[in-house]
Coordinates of C-alpha atoms in Angstrom, one line a residue:
Chain A
M1 CA 38.6 21.1 22.0
T2 CA 39.0 24.0 20.0
R3 CA 37.0 23.3 16.8
N4 CA 34.1 24.4 18.8
T5 CA 35.8 28.3 18.8
D6 CA 35.7 27.5 15.2
T7 CA 32.3 26.9 14.5
G8 CA 29.9 28.4 18.0
D9 CA 29.6 31.3 17.0
D10 CA 28.9 32.2 13.8
S11 CA 25.8 29.6 13.5
G12 CA 23.1 32.7 14.3
D13 CA 20.8 30.1 15.9
A14 CA 20.0 29.5 19.6
V15 CA 22.8 27.2 20.4
T16 CA 25.3 30.7 19.7
D17 CA 24.8 31.5 23.7
G18 CA 27.8 28.4 23.5
G19 CA 29.7 30.7 21.9
V20 CA 29.4 33.6 23.4
T21 CA 30.3 31.9 26.9
E22 CA 33.1 30.6 24.6
D23 CA 35.0 33.5 24.2
A24 CA 35.0 34.9 27.8
S25 CA 36.5 32.0 29.1
E26 CA 40.0 32.3 28.0
S27 CA 39.7 33.7 31.6
G28 CA 38.5 31.7 33.4
F29 CA 35.9 28.0 33.5
S30 CA 33.4 27.5 30.1
P31 CA 31.1 24.9 31.3
I32 CA 30.1 24.2 27.2
A33 CA 33.9 23.4 26.8
A34 CA 34.5 21.4 29.7
L35 CA 31.3 18.9 28.9
N36 CA 32.9 18.8 25.2
D37 CA 36.3 18.6 26.5
R38 CA 34.3 15.2 28.4
F39 CA 32.6 13.8 26.1
G40 CA 33.2 14.7 23.3
S41 CA 33.8 17.2 20.8
D42 CA 30.4 19.6 19.7
F43 CA 28.8 17.1 22.5
V44 CA 26.6 20.8 23.8
E45 CA 26.3 22.3 19.8
S46 CA 24.5 18.7 18.7
S47 CA 22.7 18.0 21.7
Q48 CA 19.7 20.1 19.8
F49 CA 20.0 17.2 17.7
W50 CA 20.2 14.8 19.7
L51 CA 18.8 15.8 23.1
P52 CA 15.1 15.5 22.2
P53 CA 15.5 11.7 20.8
F54 CA 17.2 10.9 24.3
L55 CA 14.8 12.1 26.3
L56 CA 12.3 10.7 24.6
V57 CA 13.4 7.1 24.4
G58 CA 14.8 7.8 27.8
L59 CA 11.8 8.2 29.2
F60 CA 9.0 6.1 27.1
V61 CA 11.2 3.1 27.1
Y62 CA 13.9 3.0 30.3
G63 CA 11.4 5.8 32.4
A64 CA 8.4 3.1 31.7
I65 CA 10.2 0.0 32.7
I66 CA 11.7 1.2 36.1
W67 CA 8.0 2.4 36.6
N68 CA 6.5 -0.6 35.6
F69 CA 9.1 -2.3 37.6
L70 CA 7.5 -0.3 40.8
I71 CA 4.2 -0.8 39.6
S72 CA 4.7 -4.6 39.7
L73 CA 5.8 -4.5 43.8
T74 CA 2.4 -2.9 44.7
D75 CA -0.7 -4.5 44.5
F76 CA -2.2 -2.1 41.8
S77 CA -6.1 -3.2 40.5
G78 CA -5.8 -1.2 37.9
F79 CA -8.0 2.0 39.8
G80 CA -6.8 5.1 40.6
N81 CA -3.0 5.2 41.6
P82 CA -0.4 2.4 42.4
N83 CA 0.4 2.6 46.2
Y84 CA 3.8 3.3 46.0
G85 CA 4.4 2.9 49.9
D86 CA 3.8 -0.7 50.2
L87 CA 6.5 -2.3 48.2
D88 CA 7.2 -6.2 48.3
L89 CA 7.5 -9.0 46.0
E90 CA 4.4 -10.6 46.4
M91 CA 3.5 -10.7 42.6
Y92 CA 6.6 -12.4 42.4
T93 CA 6.1 -15.7 44.2
R94 CA 2.1 -15.5 43.4
A95 CA 3.6 -15.5 39.7
L96 CA 6.0 -18.1 40.0
A97 CA 3.0 -20.6 42.8
E98 CA 0.6 -20.5 40.5
S99 CA 0.7 -23.3 37.3
G100 CA -0.9 -20.6 34.8
F101 CA 2.4 -18.4 34.8
V102 CA 5.0 -21.4 34.8
D103 CA 3.1 -22.7 31.8
A104 CA 2.8 -19.6 29.9
A105 CA 7.0 -19.3 30.6
V106 CA 8.0 -22.6 29.7
N107 CA 5.2 -21.8 26.0
T108 CA 7.0 -19.2 26.0
F109 CA 10.2 -21.3 26.1
I110 CA 9.2 -23.6 23.6
L111 CA 7.9 -20.9 21.0
L112 CA 11.3 -19.3 21.1
V113 CA 13.7 -21.8 20.8
G114 CA 11.6 -23.7 18.2
F115 CA 10.6 -21.2 15.9
T116 CA 13.4 -19.6 15.9
L117 CA 15.6 -22.7 14.8
V118 CA 12.9 -23.6 12.0
T119 CA 12.3 -20.1 10.5
L120 CA 16.1 -19.8 10.4
G121 CA 16.5 -23.5 8.6
L122 CA 14.0 -22.4 6.1
G123 CA 15.6 -19.3 5.7
L124 CA 18.8 -20.2 4.9
G125 CA 17.5 -23.0 2.6
L126 CA 15.2 -21.0 0.9
A127 CA 18.5 -18.6 0.9
I128 CA 20.6 -21.0 -0.5
L129 CA 18.3 -21.7 -3.3
V130 CA 17.9 -18.6 -4.5
D131 CA 21.4 -17.6 -4.6
R132 CA 22.4 -20.4 -6.8
N133 CA 22.1 -18.3 -10.4
I134 CA 18.4 -19.2 -11.0
R135 CA 16.1 -17.5 -12.8
F136 CA 13.1 -15.2 -11.8
E137 CA 15.6 -14.6 -8.9
N138 CA 12.9 -11.0 -8.3
T139 CA 9.7 -13.2 -8.3
F140 CA 10.9 -16.1 -6.1
R141 CA 12.4 -13.5 -3.5
T142 CA 9.4 -11.1 -4.1
I143 CA 6.7 -14.0 -3.1
Y144 CA 9.2 -15.5 0.0
L145 CA 9.1 -12.4 1.7
L146 CA 5.7 -11.1 0.7
P147 CA 4.4 -12.8 4.2
M148 CA 6.9 -10.1 6.4
S149 CA 4.8 -7.3 5.3
L150 CA 1.5 -8.3 6.2
S151 CA 0.5 -8.1 9.8
F152 CA -0.1 -10.9 12.1
V153 CA -3.6 -10.0 12.0
V154 CA -4.1 -10.3 8.8
T155 CA -1.8 -13.9 8.8
A156 CA -3.9 -15.0 12.0
Q157 CA -7.1 -15.1 10.0
F158 CA -4.8 -16.8 6.9
W159 CA -4.1 -19.8 9.7
A160 CA -6.9 -19.6 11.6
W161 CA -8.8 -20.8 7.7
M162 CA -5.9 -23.3 6.9
F163 CA -6.5 -25.0 10.4
N164 CA -10.0 -24.8 10.1
F165 CA -11.1 -28.3 11.8
N166 CA -13.8 -28.9 9.1
N167 CA -12.9 -27.2 5.9
G168 CA -9.7 -25.5 6.6
V169 CA -6.7 -26.7 3.8
I170 CA -4.6 -28.9 6.1
N171 CA -7.5 -31.4 7.0
I172 CA -8.8 -31.4 3.5
V173 CA -5.6 -32.3 2.2
I174 CA -4.4 -35.2 4.9
S175 CA -7.9 -36.3 5.2
S176 CA -7.7 -36.3 1.3
L177 CA -4.4 -38.9 2.1
G178 CA -6.3 -40.8 3.9
L179 CA -5.6 -39.4 7.8
G180 CA -7.6 -38.3 10.1
R181 CA -8.2 -34.6 11.0
V182 CA -6.6 -33.3 13.7
D183 CA -8.0 -30.6 15.6
W184 CA -4.9 -28.1 14.8
L185 CA -6.0 -25.2 17.2
G186 CA -8.5 -27.1 20.1
N187 CA -5.9 -29.9 20.7
P188 CA -3.9 -28.0 23.6
D189 CA -0.9 -30.6 22.7
I190 CA -1.0 -29.1 18.9
V191 CA -1.2 -25.6 19.1
L192 CA 2.0 -24.5 20.1
W193 CA 3.3 -26.2 17.1
A194 CA 0.8 -24.9 14.8
V195 CA 1.6 -21.6 16.0
M196 CA 4.8 -22.4 15.4
F197 CA 4.2 -23.4 11.5
A198 CA 1.8 -20.1 10.6
L199 CA 4.6 -18.0 12.5
M200 CA 7.6 -20.1 10.3
W201 CA 5.7 -18.7 7.3
Q202 CA 5.7 -15.3 7.9
F203 CA 9.3 -15.0 8.9
A204 CA 10.9 -17.0 6.6
G205 CA 11.2 -14.6 4.1
Y206 CA 12.9 -12.0 6.4
A207 CA 15.6 -14.9 7.6
M208 CA 16.1 -15.5 3.7
V209 CA 16.7 -12.4 3.0
V210 CA 19.3 -11.7 6.1
Y211 CA 21.1 -15.1 5.2
L212 CA 20.9 -14.4 1.6
A213 CA 22.7 -10.5 2.3
G214 CA 25.1 -12.9 3.8
L215 CA 26.0 -15.0 1.3
R216 CA 26.7 -12.5 -1.1
A217 CA 29.3 -10.6 1.1
I218 CA 31.6 -14.2 1.1
P219 CA 33.9 -13.9 -1.9
S220 CA 33.4 -16.2 -4.6
E221 CA 37.1 -17.5 -3.8
H222 CA 35.7 -19.5 -1.0
Y223 CA 33.3 -21.7 -3.7
E224 CA 35.9 -21.8 -6.2
A225 CA 38.7 -22.9 -3.6
A226 CA 35.9 -25.7 -2.4
K227 CA 35.6 -26.3 -5.9
V228 CA 39.1 -27.1 -6.7
D229 CA 39.3 -29.2 -3.4
G230 CA 36.8 -31.4 -4.6
A231 CA 34.3 -30.6 -2.2
S232 CA 30.5 -32.1 -2.8
T233 CA 28.1 -28.6 -2.5
V234 CA 26.7 -30.3 0.3
R235 CA 30.0 -30.2 2.0
M236 CA 31.0 -27.2 0.6
Y237 CA 27.7 -24.7 2.1
W238 CA 28.4 -27.2 5.4
R239 CA 32.0 -26.5 5.7
V240 CA 32.7 -23.4 3.9
I241 CA 29.6 -21.1 3.5
I242 CA 27.5 -21.9 6.8
P243 CA 30.3 -21.2 9.3
Q244 CA 30.8 -17.4 7.3
L245 CA 27.0 -17.1 8.0
K246 CA 27.4 -16.3 12.0
G247 CA 27.0 -13.1 11.4
S248 CA 23.8 -13.2 9.8
T249 CA 22.5 -16.1 12.1
I250 CA 22.7 -14.3 15.1
S251 CA 21.5 -11.1 13.7
A252 CA 18.3 -12.4 12.6
S253 CA 18.3 -15.0 15.7
V254 CA 17.7 -11.8 17.7
V255 CA 15.3 -10.2 15.6
L256 CA 13.1 -13.8 15.2
M257 CA 13.2 -14.4 19.5
V258 CA 11.6 -11.0 19.6
F259 CA 9.1 -10.9 17.0
A260 CA 8.5 -14.7 19.0
L261 CA 8.0 -12.6 22.2
K262 CA 5.4 -10.5 20.0
A263 CA 3.3 -13.1 19.5
F264 CA 0.7 -11.4 20.8
D265 CA -0.7 -10.0 18.1
F266 CA -1.3 -13.0 16.3
L267 CA -2.9 -15.1 18.9
Y268 CA -5.3 -12.7 19.9
S269 CA -6.1 -12.6 16.4
L270 CA -6.4 -16.0 15.7
V271 CA -9.2 -16.0 18.3
G272 CA -10.7 -12.5 18.6
G273 CA -10.2 -12.1 22.1
Y274 CA -7.9 -12.1 25.0
R275 CA -7.6 -15.9 25.9
P276 CA -5.6 -17.7 22.8
P277 CA -6.3 -21.7 22.2
N278 CA -6.0 -23.8 25.1
G279 CA -2.2 -24.6 25.2
A280 CA -1.2 -21.4 23.3
D281 CA -0.6 -19.2 26.1
I282 CA 2.5 -17.3 26.4
L283 CA 3.7 -14.1 29.0
A284 CA 3.4 -12.0 25.8
T285 CA -0.8 -12.6 26.0
K286 CA -0.9 -13.6 29.3
M287 CA 0.5 -10.1 30.8
V288 CA -2.2 -8.6 28.4
R289 CA -5.1 -10.4 29.8
E290 CA -4.2 -9.8 33.4
A291 CA -4.4 -5.9 32.9
Y292 CA -6.7 -5.5 30.9
A293 CA -9.1 -8.1 30.8
N294 CA -8.8 -9.7 34.5
L295 CA -7.3 -6.0 36.4
N296 CA -4.6 -7.4 37.8
W297 CA -2.5 -4.3 37.0
A298 CA 0.6 -5.1 39.7
Y299 CA 0.0 -8.9 39.1
A300 CA 0.7 -8.0 34.8
S301 CA 3.2 -5.4 35.8
A302 CA 5.1 -8.6 37.3
I303 CA 4.7 -10.5 34.3
A304 CA 6.1 -8.0 31.9
I305 CA 9.2 -8.4 34.1
A306 CA 10.1 -11.5 33.3
L307 CA 9.4 -10.9 29.8
F308 CA 11.6 -8.2 29.8
L309 CA 14.2 -10.0 31.7
M310 CA 13.4 -12.8 29.4
T311 CA 14.2 -10.6 26.2
L312 CA 17.5 -9.1 28.4
G313 CA 18.6 -12.9 28.5
I314 CA 18.9 -12.6 24.4
V315 CA 20.0 -9.0 23.6
G316 CA 22.4 -8.9 26.7
P317 CA 25.0 -11.0 24.8
Y318 CA 23.9 -9.9 21.4
L319 CA 25.4 -6.2 22.2
Y320 CA 28.6 -7.6 24.0
Y321 CA 29.0 -9.3 20.3
Q322 CA 28.1 -6.3 18.6
Y323 CA 30.7 -4.2 21.0
N324 CA 33.6 -6.4 20.5
R325 CA 33.1 -6.6 16.6
G326 CA 33.3 -3.0 17.1
N327 CA 29.5 -2.3 16.0
L328 CA 28.9 -0.2 18.5
Chain L
M1 CA 5.2 -9.3 -13.6
S2 CA 7.2 -8.5 -10.6
D3 CA 10.5 -8.8 -12.7
D4 CA 9.3 -6.5 -14.5
A5 CA 8.4 -4.2 -12.3
R6 CA 11.7 -4.3 -10.0
T7 CA 14.5 -5.1 -13.2
D8 CA 17.3 -2.8 -11.1
G9 CA 17.4 -5.9 -8.2
G10 CA 18.6 -8.0 -11.2
T11 CA 21.9 -6.5 -11.4
V12 CA 22.8 -7.0 -8.6
S13 CA 22.2 -11.0 -8.4
E14 CA 23.6 -11.4 -12.0
T15 CA 27.5 -9.6 -11.1
S16 CA 27.4 -12.5 -8.1
A17 CA 25.2 -15.0 -9.5
G18 CA 28.2 -15.6 -11.6
A19 CA 30.8 -16.5 -8.5
S20 CA 28.7 -19.3 -7.3
D21 CA 28.1 -20.5 -10.9
G22 CA 31.1 -22.1 -11.2
A23 CA 30.6 -24.1 -8.1
L24 CA 27.4 -26.2 -9.1
S25 CA 26.9 -26.1 -13.2
G26 CA 26.8 -29.1 -14.8
V27 CA 23.9 -31.7 -13.9
D28 CA 20.4 -30.9 -15.2
G29 CA 18.9 -32.9 -12.6
Y30 CA 19.9 -31.1 -10.4
R31 CA 18.7 -28.0 -12.1
V32 CA 15.1 -29.5 -12.3
L33 CA 15.1 -30.7 -8.5
L34 CA 16.2 -27.3 -7.9
Y35 CA 13.5 -25.4 -9.7
L36 CA 10.9 -28.1 -8.4
G37 CA 11.3 -26.8 -4.7
L38 CA 12.1 -23.2 -5.6
L39 CA 7.9 -23.8 -6.9
G40 CA 7.2 -26.1 -3.6
M41 CA 8.3 -23.1 -1.8
L42 CA 6.5 -20.7 -4.2
A43 CA 3.1 -22.7 -3.1
F44 CA 3.9 -23.1 0.7
F45 CA 3.9 -19.4 0.3
L46 CA 1.4 -18.5 -1.9
I47 CA -1.9 -21.7 -0.8
P48 CA -2.8 -19.6 2.6
I49 CA -2.7 -16.1 0.3
E50 CA -5.0 -18.2 -2.4
S51 CA -7.7 -19.5 -0.5
G52 CA -8.1 -17.0 1.6
L53 CA -8.5 -15.3 -1.4
V54 CA -10.7 -17.7 -3.5
T55 CA -13.4 -18.1 0.1
S56 CA -13.7 -13.8 0.0
F57 CA -15.8 -14.3 -2.8
K58 CA -17.9 -17.4 -1.6
T59 CA -21.5 -17.7 0.0
S60 CA -21.5 -19.6 3.4
S61 CA -22.8 -22.1 1.9
G62 CA -19.8 -22.0 -0.4
V63 CA -17.5 -21.7 2.3
T64 CA -18.5 -24.9 3.5
G65 CA -19.8 -27.2 0.4
S66 CA -16.3 -27.0 -1.7
L67 CA -12.8 -27.0 -1.5
P68 CA -11.3 -24.2 1.1
F69 CA -8.8 -23.3 -2.3
A70 CA -11.5 -24.0 -5.5
P71 CA -12.2 -20.8 -6.6
P72 CA -16.3 -20.3 -5.9
T73 CA -18.5 -22.0 -9.2
G74 CA -22.0 -20.7 -10.2
G75 CA -24.3 -20.0 -7.7
T76 CA -21.1 -19.8 -4.7
F77 CA -19.6 -16.4 -5.9
T78 CA -20.3 -13.4 -4.4
L79 CA -18.7 -9.5 -3.4
G80 CA -21.0 -9.6 -0.4
K81 CA -18.6 -10.1 1.8
W82 CA -16.1 -7.7 0.3
Q83 CA -18.8 -5.4 0.7
A84 CA -19.7 -6.0 4.2
A85 CA -15.9 -6.0 5.3
F86 CA -15.5 -2.5 4.3
D87 CA -18.1 -1.4 6.1
A88 CA -16.8 -2.7 8.7
L89 CA -13.5 -1.7 8.2
G90 CA -13.6 1.4 5.9
R91 CA -13.3 3.6 9.0
G92 CA -10.6 1.6 10.1
L93 CA -8.8 2.5 7.3
V94 CA -9.2 6.7 7.7
N95 CA -7.8 6.2 11.6
S96 CA -5.3 4.2 11.0
A97 CA -3.9 6.8 8.1
L98 CA -4.1 9.1 10.4
Y99 CA -1.8 8.1 13.6
A100 CA 0.3 6.3 11.0
I101 CA 1.3 8.7 8.6
P102 CA 2.5 11.3 10.6
A103 CA 3.9 8.9 13.5
T104 CA 6.1 7.7 10.6
V105 CA 7.1 10.8 9.0
I106 CA 8.1 11.9 12.9
S107 CA 10.1 9.3 13.7
A108 CA 12.0 9.5 10.9
L109 CA 13.0 13.3 10.8
L110 CA 12.9 12.4 14.5
G111 CA 15.7 9.5 14.1
S112 CA 18.0 11.0 11.4
F113 CA 18.3 13.9 14.4
A114 CA 19.3 11.8 17.0
A115 CA 22.1 9.9 14.3
Y116 CA 23.0 12.9 13.4
G117 CA 23.8 14.3 16.7
I118 CA 25.7 11.5 17.5
T119 CA 28.1 11.3 14.6
Q120 CA 28.3 14.7 14.4
S121 CA 28.9 14.9 18.3
D122 CA 32.0 12.4 18.3
W123 CA 31.6 11.1 21.4
K124 CA 34.4 9.4 23.3
P125 CA 34.0 5.8 22.8
K126 CA 33.2 5.2 26.3
Y127 CA 30.3 7.1 25.9
K128 CA 29.6 6.4 23.0
A129 CA 29.5 2.4 23.6
P130 CA 26.4 2.2 26.4
I131 CA 24.5 5.2 24.6
L132 CA 23.9 3.4 21.3
A133 CA 23.4 0.0 23.4
L134 CA 20.4 1.8 25.2
F135 CA 19.3 2.7 21.6
V136 CA 19.9 -0.9 20.4
A137 CA 18.1 -2.6 23.1
G138 CA 15.4 -0.3 22.5
I139 CA 14.1 -1.6 19.3
F140 CA 13.8 -5.2 21.1
I141 CA 12.5 -3.7 24.0
P142 CA 8.7 -6.0 24.0
Y143 CA 5.6 -3.9 24.3
Q144 CA 4.5 -5.4 27.3
A145 CA 7.3 -4.0 29.3
V146 CA 5.6 -0.8 29.4
L147 CA 2.1 -1.7 28.6
V148 CA 1.2 -0.6 31.9
P149 CA 3.5 2.5 33.2
L150 CA 2.3 3.8 28.9
S151 CA -1.4 3.2 30.1
Q152 CA -1.0 5.1 33.2
F153 CA 1.1 7.7 31.8
W154 CA -1.6 8.4 29.2
S155 CA -4.1 8.1 32.0
M156 CA -2.5 11.7 33.7
V157 CA -2.0 13.5 30.2
P158 CA -4.3 16.0 29.6
I159 CA -4.7 16.0 25.8
E160 CA -8.3 17.0 25.7
E161 CA -7.4 20.0 27.7
S162 CA -4.1 21.1 25.6
L163 CA -5.6 19.9 22.0
G164 CA -9.0 21.3 22.1
F165 CA -8.9 23.1 19.2
L166 CA -9.3 20.3 17.7
W167 CA -12.0 19.4 19.1
S168 CA -13.9 22.2 17.9
L169 CA -13.2 21.2 14.5
G170 CA -16.2 18.1 14.9
I171 CA -13.7 15.5 16.1
N172 CA -14.6 13.5 19.1
D173 CA -13.1 12.6 21.9
D174 CA -12.6 8.7 20.5
Y175 CA -9.6 10.6 19.3
V176 CA -7.4 10.8 22.1
G177 CA -6.5 8.1 21.3
I178 CA -5.2 8.6 17.7
V179 CA -2.9 12.0 19.5
E180 CA -1.4 9.0 21.6
L181 CA -0.9 6.6 19.5
I182 CA 1.0 8.9 17.4
V183 CA 3.7 10.1 20.3
T184 CA 3.2 5.9 21.6
H185 CA 4.9 5.0 18.1
V186 CA 7.0 8.1 17.5
A187 CA 8.9 7.3 21.2
Y188 CA 9.1 3.4 20.7
G189 CA 10.3 3.6 16.8
L190 CA 12.7 6.5 17.5
P191 CA 15.6 3.8 18.4
I192 CA 15.0 1.7 14.9
C193 CA 14.8 4.6 12.6
T194 CA 18.3 6.3 14.5
V195 CA 20.1 2.8 14.2
L196 CA 19.8 2.9 10.7
F197 CA 20.2 6.7 10.1
R198 CA 23.5 6.1 12.5
S199 CA 24.9 3.2 10.3
Y200 CA 23.8 5.1 7.2
Y201 CA 25.7 8.4 8.4
K202 CA 28.8 6.4 9.7
N203 CA 29.6 5.4 6.4
M204 CA 28.7 8.6 4.8
S205 CA 32.1 10.8 2.7
G206 CA 33.0 13.0 5.7
E207 CA 35.0 15.4 2.8
M208 CA 32.4 17.8 2.3
I209 CA 31.4 17.8 5.8
E210 CA 34.6 18.4 6.8
A211 CA 34.8 21.2 4.1
A212 CA 31.5 22.9 5.8
R213 CA 33.1 23.1 9.2
L214 CA 36.3 25.1 8.5
D215 CA 33.9 27.6 6.2
G216 CA 32.7 27.5 10.1
A217 CA 28.7 26.3 8.8
S218 CA 27.1 25.5 11.9
I219 CA 25.8 21.7 12.8
R220 CA 22.0 23.0 11.9
R221 CA 23.4 24.2 8.7
I222 CA 25.5 21.4 7.7
Y223 CA 22.0 19.7 8.0
R224 CA 19.9 21.2 6.1
R225 CA 22.4 21.7 3.0
I226 CA 24.6 18.7 3.1
V227 CA 23.2 15.8 5.3
L228 CA 19.7 16.1 5.1
P229 CA 20.1 16.4 0.7
L230 CA 21.9 12.9 1.2
S231 CA 19.7 10.8 2.9
G232 CA 16.8 10.4 0.6
P233 CA 17.0 6.5 0.2
M234 CA 17.8 6.4 3.6
F235 CA 15.0 7.9 4.1
A236 CA 12.8 5.5 1.8
V237 CA 13.8 2.5 4.0
V238 CA 13.2 4.3 7.2
L239 CA 9.4 5.2 6.2
I240 CA 8.2 2.3 4.4
Y241 CA 9.8 0.1 7.2
Q242 CA 8.5 1.9 10.5
F243 CA 5.3 2.4 7.9
T244 CA 4.2 -1.6 7.8
Q245 CA 5.3 -1.8 11.3
I246 CA 3.2 0.8 12.7
W247 CA 0.2 0.1 10.6
N248 CA 0.7 -3.2 11.7
D249 CA 0.8 -3.0 15.2
L250 CA -2.6 -4.1 17.1
L251 CA -0.7 -4.3 20.8
F252 CA -0.5 -0.6 21.0
T253 CA -4.0 -0.3 19.6
L254 CA -5.7 -2.2 21.9
V255 CA -4.6 -0.3 24.9
L256 CA -4.7 2.8 23.8
V257 CA -8.0 2.8 22.2
Q258 CA -9.6 0.2 23.6
T259 CA -12.6 -0.8 22.0
E260 CA -13.4 -1.5 18.3
S261 CA -16.6 -0.2 19.0
S262 CA -14.6 3.4 19.2
A263 CA -15.0 5.6 16.5
A264 CA -11.5 6.2 16.1
A265 CA -11.0 2.7 16.1
P266 CA -8.1 1.5 13.7
I267 CA -8.0 -1.1 11.2
V268 CA -6.1 -3.7 12.8
L269 CA -8.4 -3.4 16.0
I270 CA -11.8 -3.9 13.8
L271 CA -10.1 -6.8 12.1
A272 CA -8.8 -8.4 15.0
G273 CA -12.3 -9.0 15.9
L274 CA -14.2 -9.1 12.9
G275 CA -16.3 -12.5 12.0
T276 CA -15.9 -14.5 15.2
S277 CA -18.4 -14.7 17.2
L278 CA -19.3 -17.3 19.9
E279 CA -22.4 -18.7 17.3
G280 CA -19.5 -19.4 15.2
Q281 CA -17.3 -17.7 12.8
D282 CA -17.6 -16.2 9.2
F283 CA -14.5 -17.1 7.4
A284 CA -15.3 -15.8 4.2
L285 CA -16.1 -12.6 5.7
R286 CA -13.1 -12.9 7.9
M287 CA -10.7 -12.8 4.3
A288 CA -12.2 -9.9 2.8
G289 CA -10.9 -8.0 6.2
A290 CA -7.7 -9.1 5.5
F291 CA -7.3 -8.2 2.5
I292 CA -8.3 -5.1 3.0
A293 CA -6.6 -4.1 5.8
A294 CA -3.7 -5.6 4.2
L295 CA -3.6 -4.1 0.6
P296 CA -1.6 -0.6 2.4
T297 CA 1.3 -2.1 3.2
L298 CA 0.9 -5.0 -0.1
A299 CA 0.6 -1.9 -2.2
V300 CA 3.7 -0.5 -0.5
Y301 CA 5.7 -3.7 -0.6
I302 CA 4.7 -4.0 -4.5
A303 CA 5.8 -0.1 -4.9
F304 CA 9.2 -0.5 -2.9
G305 CA 10.4 -4.0 -2.3
E306 CA 13.8 -3.2 -2.6
E307 CA 13.5 -0.9 0.0
F308 CA 11.8 -3.1 2.3
A309 CA 14.0 -6.0 2.0
E310 CA 16.7 -4.0 3.1
G311 CA 14.6 -2.6 5.9
V312 CA 14.0 -6.1 7.4
A313 CA 17.8 -7.0 6.6
T314 CA 18.7 -4.3 8.6

C-alpha cells in the first residue's frame, strides 16, 4: 500500500493528518497503513466519502431492525418506553395463535406469488409485442409504463372507482354482457384477486421495461439461428429466447415481490383507513394497524419481523445469485 | 405526440429491431394481430385513467346517471370537484415539495459519495461483497420492519429545540414531521442511490482518475474535478427515480405526520382520505384529487421518460 504516501499529504484536506502519520511510519507502526493494508487501498482516505452514508444506512436500516426485534420481545403498548428488562417470545406465540395473523400471512403469500407471476407474464408479453419492430414504439412503451409513475395512493383511487359495485367500469361492462355484477371489493373471496389485478395494472410496464432490456441484449444471431433451423415464432421464443431472459426474470421478480409487500399504501388508500376490505388484510396492513390504530407496538414489531423474514427469504437467494455472478 | 417529443429513443429501437425483423416478417395477418394486441393493451392501461378523468368533471348526479367512461353531457359538466380537490390538496402540494425536493437532492449526493468512496477505496473482495450486499438488501427492506423503532427514535430527538430558528420564521410545530421526513427518506433512499451510482462508477473510465492520482490529486479533488462532472447522466436517473419514490410514499408520511388535518400534511396523506366517508364516497372528488396529486410525477415522467425507464429498469 505504497500509494497512500503519494496521495496522502498534498490534498490540504482533513485527511492530511493521515499523511503525517504515514511519513513517521517508516520507523514504526502506522494504524492508517494497517487499516489500508487490511481492507483495501485508500480505505482511510476514502472514508470521508463512504463513512457518513454507511453510518446512516447502518443505523436507520440495520440498527432499526435490531431495535425492532428487541421491542418485539417486550410488551410495549406505545406509551412511554419499552421495558427491555423483561424479554420473551410472547408476541410471537400470540401471533401464531391468532387467526387474523395467519390469514394475513397467507394473503401476503398469495399476493406475493400471484401478483409476481401474472405481472411477469404480462410484462413479458408486452415486451415481446413492443420488440417486434413496430411503429410508434415509443408511444406504446410510454403509455404501458405510465402507471409506474403514479403512486399507490393515486392508483387506488382509480381502481376503487373501476371496481365500484353500481357504477364502476368493470361491472357496467360485464352486466351489459349479460353477466351478473360482482362485489369486487366487498366479497372476501374475491377482493384479493381484484387487488392483484390493480397492482398488475400498475407494474406490468415495469416488468416490460426489464424484459425489453433483456431481449435487446440477446444477439440477433440467436434469432437467425432459430429461423434457419425452421423453428416457428412461438417455438423460437419458448426454446431459445425466454430461457436467456433468466437474469431479467430474477431481478424483476425480486423487485415485484418487494412491491407486493409494500401494497400497504394501496390498501390503505383504497378505503381511506387502516382496515383494508374484508379478506384483503396482509402483514403490511396488519402491522401498521396494530401499531397506530390498536396501539399494540410490541405485537406490531413481531409482525414486522415476520414480514422482514419473508423479505429475507426472497432477497437472500437473490444476493447469493448476484454474488455468484460477480456482481457484488 | 410523445413520439415527436422523444425521438432520441427511436434510434435505439431501430437498430435492435432490425435484428428481430428477419424472424417475423412475412404474414400480413400476423402484423394485424400484433397491432390489435398492442392497441388492446393500450386500452387496458388507459381506461382507468380515462374513466377517472371524465368522472372528475361530473356532478354527483352525473356520476351516478352516466356510463363511467362516457364524458359528462349537458348539465352534468362541472369544474367544481377540481376546485374542491385543489382547495383540499393545495397545501399538501407545498408540503410534499418541502421534503421531497431536499430529500431527493441530499440522498442522490450522499449516494454518489458512498459509491465513489467504495470504488475509490478498492476494498478487498472479501470485505466489499458483504458491504455491497448490505446496501443491496437495504433497497428491499419493507418499511414496516423499521416503523416502530423509527417512531421511537424520532420521539427522542429534540427537533424543536435544535431547529428553533425555523420556528421563529413562522413555521409551527406541525413541521417537525417535515424535518423527520427529509432525514428518513435520505436514509432509506441511500441504498438504491448508492447501488445505482456504484454500477455507473464501476464502468467509468479509470484512466483520467489514475492519471490524476499519479499527479498527486487528493481524493476530494478527483471527485470534484473528474467524477462529479462526469456523473450528470446518472444524477438525472437517480434524481428522477428518488423524486417519484419520495413524492409517492404514503407510509412514512402517515407515521411521521400522522394526521391529514395537520398543517404540514403531505399530499398523498390528504388524498388517501379524500372523498371517503361513512355516508358514502365522492368519486368525482377522489378522481380530481388523484390527478392533482399525480401531476408532479406525471410531469417528470413525460419530460424525462427515458431516464425514468432507466431508473426503474436498473
